[in-house]
Short mmCIF file of C-alpha atoms in Angstrom, two decimals:
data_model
loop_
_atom_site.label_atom_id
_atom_site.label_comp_id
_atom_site.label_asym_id
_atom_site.label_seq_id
_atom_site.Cartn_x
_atom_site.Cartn_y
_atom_site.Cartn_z
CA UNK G 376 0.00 0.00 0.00
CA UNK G 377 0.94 3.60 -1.05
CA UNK G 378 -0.19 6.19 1.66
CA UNK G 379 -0.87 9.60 -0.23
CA UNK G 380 0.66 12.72 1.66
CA UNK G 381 -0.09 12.61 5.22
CA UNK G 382 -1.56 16.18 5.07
CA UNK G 383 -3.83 15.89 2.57
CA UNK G 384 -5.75 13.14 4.29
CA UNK G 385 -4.41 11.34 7.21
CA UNK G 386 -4.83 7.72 6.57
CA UNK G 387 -2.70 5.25 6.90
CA UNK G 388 -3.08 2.93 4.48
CA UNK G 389 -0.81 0.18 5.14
CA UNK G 390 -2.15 0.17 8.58
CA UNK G 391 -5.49 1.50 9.24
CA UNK G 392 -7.67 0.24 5.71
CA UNK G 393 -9.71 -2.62 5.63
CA UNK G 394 -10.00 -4.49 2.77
CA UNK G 395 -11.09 -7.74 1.84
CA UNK G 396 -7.85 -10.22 1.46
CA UNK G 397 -9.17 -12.22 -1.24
CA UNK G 398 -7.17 -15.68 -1.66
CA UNK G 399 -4.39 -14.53 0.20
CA UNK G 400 -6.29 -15.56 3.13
CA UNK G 401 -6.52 -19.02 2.15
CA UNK G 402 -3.04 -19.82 3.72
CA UNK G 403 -4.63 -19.12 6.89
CA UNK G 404 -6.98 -21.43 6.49
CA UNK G 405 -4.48 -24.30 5.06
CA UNK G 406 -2.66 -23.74 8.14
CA UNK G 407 -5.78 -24.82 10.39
CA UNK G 408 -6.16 -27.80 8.12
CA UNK G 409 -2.42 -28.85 8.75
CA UNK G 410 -2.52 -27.89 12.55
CA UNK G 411 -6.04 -30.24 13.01
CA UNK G 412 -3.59 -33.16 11.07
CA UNK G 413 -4.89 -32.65 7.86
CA UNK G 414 -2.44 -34.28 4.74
CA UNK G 415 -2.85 -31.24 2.11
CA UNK G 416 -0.93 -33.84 -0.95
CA UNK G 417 -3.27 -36.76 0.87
CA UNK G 418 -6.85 -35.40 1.18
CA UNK G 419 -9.20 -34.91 -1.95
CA UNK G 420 -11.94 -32.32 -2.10
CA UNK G 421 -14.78 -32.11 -4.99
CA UNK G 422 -13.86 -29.09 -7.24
CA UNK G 423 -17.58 -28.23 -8.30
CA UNK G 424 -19.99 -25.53 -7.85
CA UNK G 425 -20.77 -25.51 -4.37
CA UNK G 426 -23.86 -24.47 -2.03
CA UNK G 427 -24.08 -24.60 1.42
CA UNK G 428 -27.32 -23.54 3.98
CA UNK G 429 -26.76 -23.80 7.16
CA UNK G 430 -30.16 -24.04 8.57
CA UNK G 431 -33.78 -23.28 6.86
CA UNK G 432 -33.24 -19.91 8.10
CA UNK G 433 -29.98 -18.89 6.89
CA UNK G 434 -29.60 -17.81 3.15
CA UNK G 435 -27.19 -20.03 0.70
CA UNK G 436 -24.09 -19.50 -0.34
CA UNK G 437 -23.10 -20.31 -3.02
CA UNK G 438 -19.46 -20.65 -4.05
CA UNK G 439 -17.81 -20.52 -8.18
CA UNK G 440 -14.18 -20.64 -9.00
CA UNK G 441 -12.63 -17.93 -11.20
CA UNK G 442 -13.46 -18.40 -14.49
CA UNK G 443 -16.09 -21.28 -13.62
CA UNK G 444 -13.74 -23.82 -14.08
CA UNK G 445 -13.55 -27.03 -12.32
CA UNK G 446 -10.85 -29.85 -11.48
CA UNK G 447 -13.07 -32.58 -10.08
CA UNK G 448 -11.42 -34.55 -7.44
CA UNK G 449 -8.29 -32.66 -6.62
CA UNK G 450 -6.02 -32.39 -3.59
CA UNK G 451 -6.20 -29.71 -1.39
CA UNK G 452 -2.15 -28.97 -2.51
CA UNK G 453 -3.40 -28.59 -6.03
CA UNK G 454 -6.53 -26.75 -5.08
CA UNK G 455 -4.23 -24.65 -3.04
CA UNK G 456 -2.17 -24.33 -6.34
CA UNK G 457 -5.11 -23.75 -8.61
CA UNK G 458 -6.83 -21.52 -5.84
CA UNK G 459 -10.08 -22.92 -6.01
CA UNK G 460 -12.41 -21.43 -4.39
CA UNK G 461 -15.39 -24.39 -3.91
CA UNK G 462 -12.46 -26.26 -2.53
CA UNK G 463 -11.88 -23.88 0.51
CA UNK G 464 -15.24 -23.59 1.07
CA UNK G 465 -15.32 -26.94 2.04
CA UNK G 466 -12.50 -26.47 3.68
CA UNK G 467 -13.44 -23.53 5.62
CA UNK G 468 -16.55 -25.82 7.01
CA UNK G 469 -14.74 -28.94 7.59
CA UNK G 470 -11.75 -27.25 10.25
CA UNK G 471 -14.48 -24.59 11.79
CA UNK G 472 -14.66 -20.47 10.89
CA UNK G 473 -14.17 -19.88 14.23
CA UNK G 474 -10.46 -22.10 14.31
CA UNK G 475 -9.75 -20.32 11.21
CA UNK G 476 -10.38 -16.65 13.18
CA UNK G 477 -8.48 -18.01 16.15
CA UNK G 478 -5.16 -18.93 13.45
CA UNK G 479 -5.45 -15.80 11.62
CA UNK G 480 -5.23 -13.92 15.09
CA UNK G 481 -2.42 -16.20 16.35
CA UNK G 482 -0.27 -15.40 12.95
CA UNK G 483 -0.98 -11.47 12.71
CA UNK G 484 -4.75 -10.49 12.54
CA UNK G 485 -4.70 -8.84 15.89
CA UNK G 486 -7.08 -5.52 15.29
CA UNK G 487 -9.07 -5.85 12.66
CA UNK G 488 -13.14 -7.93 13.72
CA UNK G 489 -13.16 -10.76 12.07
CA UNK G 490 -16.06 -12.65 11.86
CA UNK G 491 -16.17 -16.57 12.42
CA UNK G 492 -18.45 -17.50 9.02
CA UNK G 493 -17.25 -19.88 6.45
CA UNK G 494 -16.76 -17.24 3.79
CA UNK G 495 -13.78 -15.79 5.90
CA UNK G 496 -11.27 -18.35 4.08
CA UNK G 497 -12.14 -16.87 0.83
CA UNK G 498 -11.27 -13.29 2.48
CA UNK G 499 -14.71 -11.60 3.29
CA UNK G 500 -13.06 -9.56 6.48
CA UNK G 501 -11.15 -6.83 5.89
CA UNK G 502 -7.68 -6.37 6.96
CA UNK G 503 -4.97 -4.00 6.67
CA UNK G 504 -2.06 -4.65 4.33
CA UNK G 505 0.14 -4.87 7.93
CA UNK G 506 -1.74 -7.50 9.12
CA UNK G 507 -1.49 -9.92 5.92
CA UNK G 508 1.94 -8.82 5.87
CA UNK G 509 2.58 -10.01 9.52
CA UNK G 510 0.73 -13.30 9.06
CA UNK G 511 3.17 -14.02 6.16
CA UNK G 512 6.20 -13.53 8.19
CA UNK G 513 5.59 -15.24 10.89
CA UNK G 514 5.00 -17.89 8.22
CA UNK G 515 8.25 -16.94 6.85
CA UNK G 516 9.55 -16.99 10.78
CA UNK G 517 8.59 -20.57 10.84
CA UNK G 518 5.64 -20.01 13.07
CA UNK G 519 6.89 -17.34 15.56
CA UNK G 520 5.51 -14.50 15.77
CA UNK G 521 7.03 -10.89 15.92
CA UNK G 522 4.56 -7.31 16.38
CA UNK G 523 5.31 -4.93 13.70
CA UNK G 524 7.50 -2.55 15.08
CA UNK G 525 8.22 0.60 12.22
CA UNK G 526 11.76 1.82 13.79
CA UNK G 527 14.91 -0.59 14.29
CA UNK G 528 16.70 1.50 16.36
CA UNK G 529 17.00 5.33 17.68
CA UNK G 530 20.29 6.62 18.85
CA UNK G 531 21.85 9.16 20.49
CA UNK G 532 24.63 12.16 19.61
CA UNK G 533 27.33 9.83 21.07
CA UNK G 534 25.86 6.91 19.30
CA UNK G 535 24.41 5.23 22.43
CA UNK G 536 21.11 3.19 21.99
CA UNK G 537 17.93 4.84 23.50
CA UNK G 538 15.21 2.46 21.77
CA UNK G 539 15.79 -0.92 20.10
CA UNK G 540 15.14 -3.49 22.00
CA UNK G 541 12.47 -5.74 20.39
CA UNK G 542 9.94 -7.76 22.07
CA UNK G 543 10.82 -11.73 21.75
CA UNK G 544 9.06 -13.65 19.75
CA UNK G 545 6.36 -15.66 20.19
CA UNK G 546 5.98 -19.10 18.76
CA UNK G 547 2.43 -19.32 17.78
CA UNK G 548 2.04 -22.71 15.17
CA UNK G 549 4.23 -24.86 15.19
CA UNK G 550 7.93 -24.87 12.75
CA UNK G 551 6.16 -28.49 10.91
CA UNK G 552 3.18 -26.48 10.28
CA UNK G 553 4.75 -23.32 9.00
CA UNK G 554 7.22 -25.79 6.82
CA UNK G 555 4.02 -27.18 5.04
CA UNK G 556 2.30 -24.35 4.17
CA UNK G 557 5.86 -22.44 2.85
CA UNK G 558 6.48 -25.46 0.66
CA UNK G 559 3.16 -25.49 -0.93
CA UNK G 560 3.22 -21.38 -1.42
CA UNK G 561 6.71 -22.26 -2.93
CA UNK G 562 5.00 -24.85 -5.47
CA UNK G 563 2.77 -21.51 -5.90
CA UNK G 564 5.39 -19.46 -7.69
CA UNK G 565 6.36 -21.69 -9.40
CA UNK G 566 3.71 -23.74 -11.16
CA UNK G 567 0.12 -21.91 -9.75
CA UNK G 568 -1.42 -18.36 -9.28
CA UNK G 569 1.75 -16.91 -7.83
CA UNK G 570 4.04 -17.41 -10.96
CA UNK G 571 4.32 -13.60 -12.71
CA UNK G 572 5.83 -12.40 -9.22
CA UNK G 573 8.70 -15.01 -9.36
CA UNK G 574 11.57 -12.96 -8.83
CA UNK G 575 14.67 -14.08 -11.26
CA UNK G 576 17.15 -14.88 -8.41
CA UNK G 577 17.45 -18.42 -7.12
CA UNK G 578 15.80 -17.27 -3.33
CA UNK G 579 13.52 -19.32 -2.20
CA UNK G 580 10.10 -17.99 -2.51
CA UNK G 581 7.06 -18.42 -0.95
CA UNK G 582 3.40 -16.52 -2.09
CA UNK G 583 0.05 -15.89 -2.79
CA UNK G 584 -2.31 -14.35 -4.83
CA UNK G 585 -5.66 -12.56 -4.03
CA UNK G 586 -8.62 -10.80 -5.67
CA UNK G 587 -12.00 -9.84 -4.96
CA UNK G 588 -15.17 -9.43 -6.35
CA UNK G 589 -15.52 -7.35 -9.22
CA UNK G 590 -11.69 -6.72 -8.81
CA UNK G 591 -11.57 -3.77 -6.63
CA UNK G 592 -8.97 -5.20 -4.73
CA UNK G 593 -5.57 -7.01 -5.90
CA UNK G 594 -3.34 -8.68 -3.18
CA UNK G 595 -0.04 -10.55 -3.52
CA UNK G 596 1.56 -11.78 -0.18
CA UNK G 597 4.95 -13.55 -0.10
CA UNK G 598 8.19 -13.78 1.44
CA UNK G 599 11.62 -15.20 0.95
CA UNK G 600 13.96 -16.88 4.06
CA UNK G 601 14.34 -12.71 4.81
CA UNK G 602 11.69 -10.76 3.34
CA UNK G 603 8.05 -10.63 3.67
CA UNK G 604 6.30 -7.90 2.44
CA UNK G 605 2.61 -7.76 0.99
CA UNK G 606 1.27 -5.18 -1.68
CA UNK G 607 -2.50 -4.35 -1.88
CA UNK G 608 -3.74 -2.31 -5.44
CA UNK G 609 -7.07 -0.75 -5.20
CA UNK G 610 -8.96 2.39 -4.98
CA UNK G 611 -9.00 3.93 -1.29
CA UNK G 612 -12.18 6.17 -1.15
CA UNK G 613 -14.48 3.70 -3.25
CA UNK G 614 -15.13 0.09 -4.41
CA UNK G 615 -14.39 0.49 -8.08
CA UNK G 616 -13.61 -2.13 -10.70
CA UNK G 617 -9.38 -2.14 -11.20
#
């Protein structure tokens, strides 16, 4: 995110928008499938056109993949790959919107509402840019967690420290998990959604795409060993078509 001049409207928009994640939340919800013991190259899902109604009082949802196409039986590493949308619906029901909320908060989302519904793997809450770009490192961190923190260090005339120390980390998944999901977001770049951000050095790479309805939002999230950063494209005062 690109904030505009601070005094012509002060908003932060790395920090302080909400927009809807697209598939770049789906790695969230991967990682609740792993944690719960779930075999991402070992468990099959139905790529189809899905609907799902809770109860005789609750509307439908219905779920389409981009384009409308659809894989049939696929693994949930290929459906990760393929980012297919009726598969993480299933998924989304199957390990529980409110364990999904409770890994996204443990990885990064820590002040932005998110609401425990089954849509939320397919990025219905909005977020900041921060946030997703938190949740990716601690990915990237192998599952330890670190709060944002804007300065490294502030020192004084004589070159004495006065601020710097950072908090410790947290671990909040465990490393196994964390592994999993960076080697299947490494498969991304490299044969999936993520490909046209594969940088041309031989890093290793880990990342994810994400749009939203209509396009009015356009996420990619990724990191290397090092890096983690995650870029948002959209219009900040409306919801217009990219």
């Amino acid at each position: 995110a690109s904030t505009r001049y601070f005094r012509t409207d002060q908003f932060d928009l790395t920090s302080q928008s909400r927009r809807q994640p697209g598939s770049t939340f789906k790695p969230i919800t991967l990682a609740t499938a792993i944690e719960q013991g779930i075999d991402p190259s070992a468990t099959t899902y139905m790529s189809a056109p899905f609907s799902w109604r809770p109860d005789a009082n609750s509307p439908t949802w219905n779920v389409a993949t981009a384009g409308d196409r659809y894989a049939g039986a696929i693994s949930l590493e290929k459906a990760t790959l393929a980012s297919d949308n009726t598969v993480y619906a299933q998924l989304a029901i199957d390990v529980g919107p409110a364990n999904i909320v409770d890994m996204a908060e443990r990885l990064g989302v820590r002040t932005s509402p998110l609401e425990p519904v089954p849509s939320i793997t397919l990025g219905a809450n909005g977020v900041s840019p921060l946030e997703m770009a938190t949740v990716y490192a601690t990915l990237a961190n192998g599952g330890i967690y670190h709060p944002a923190t804007a300065i490294e260090s502030v020192l004084d005339a004589d070159g004495q420290q006065l601020l710097g120390k950072r908090r410790r980390g947290v671990r909040v998944i465990e490393d196994g998990v964390a592994a999993e999901v960076t080697r299947i977001l490494g498969e991304n770049m490299r044969s999936g959604t993520g490909t046209g951000a594969l940088m041309s050095d031989d890093r290793p790479e880990a990342g994810k795409t994400g749009t939203t309805d209509n396009h009015t939002d356009a996420w990619f999230c990724g990191y290397t060993p090092t890096l983690a950063t995650c870029v948002w494209i959209g219009y900040p005062d409306e919801t217009k078509s990219l």
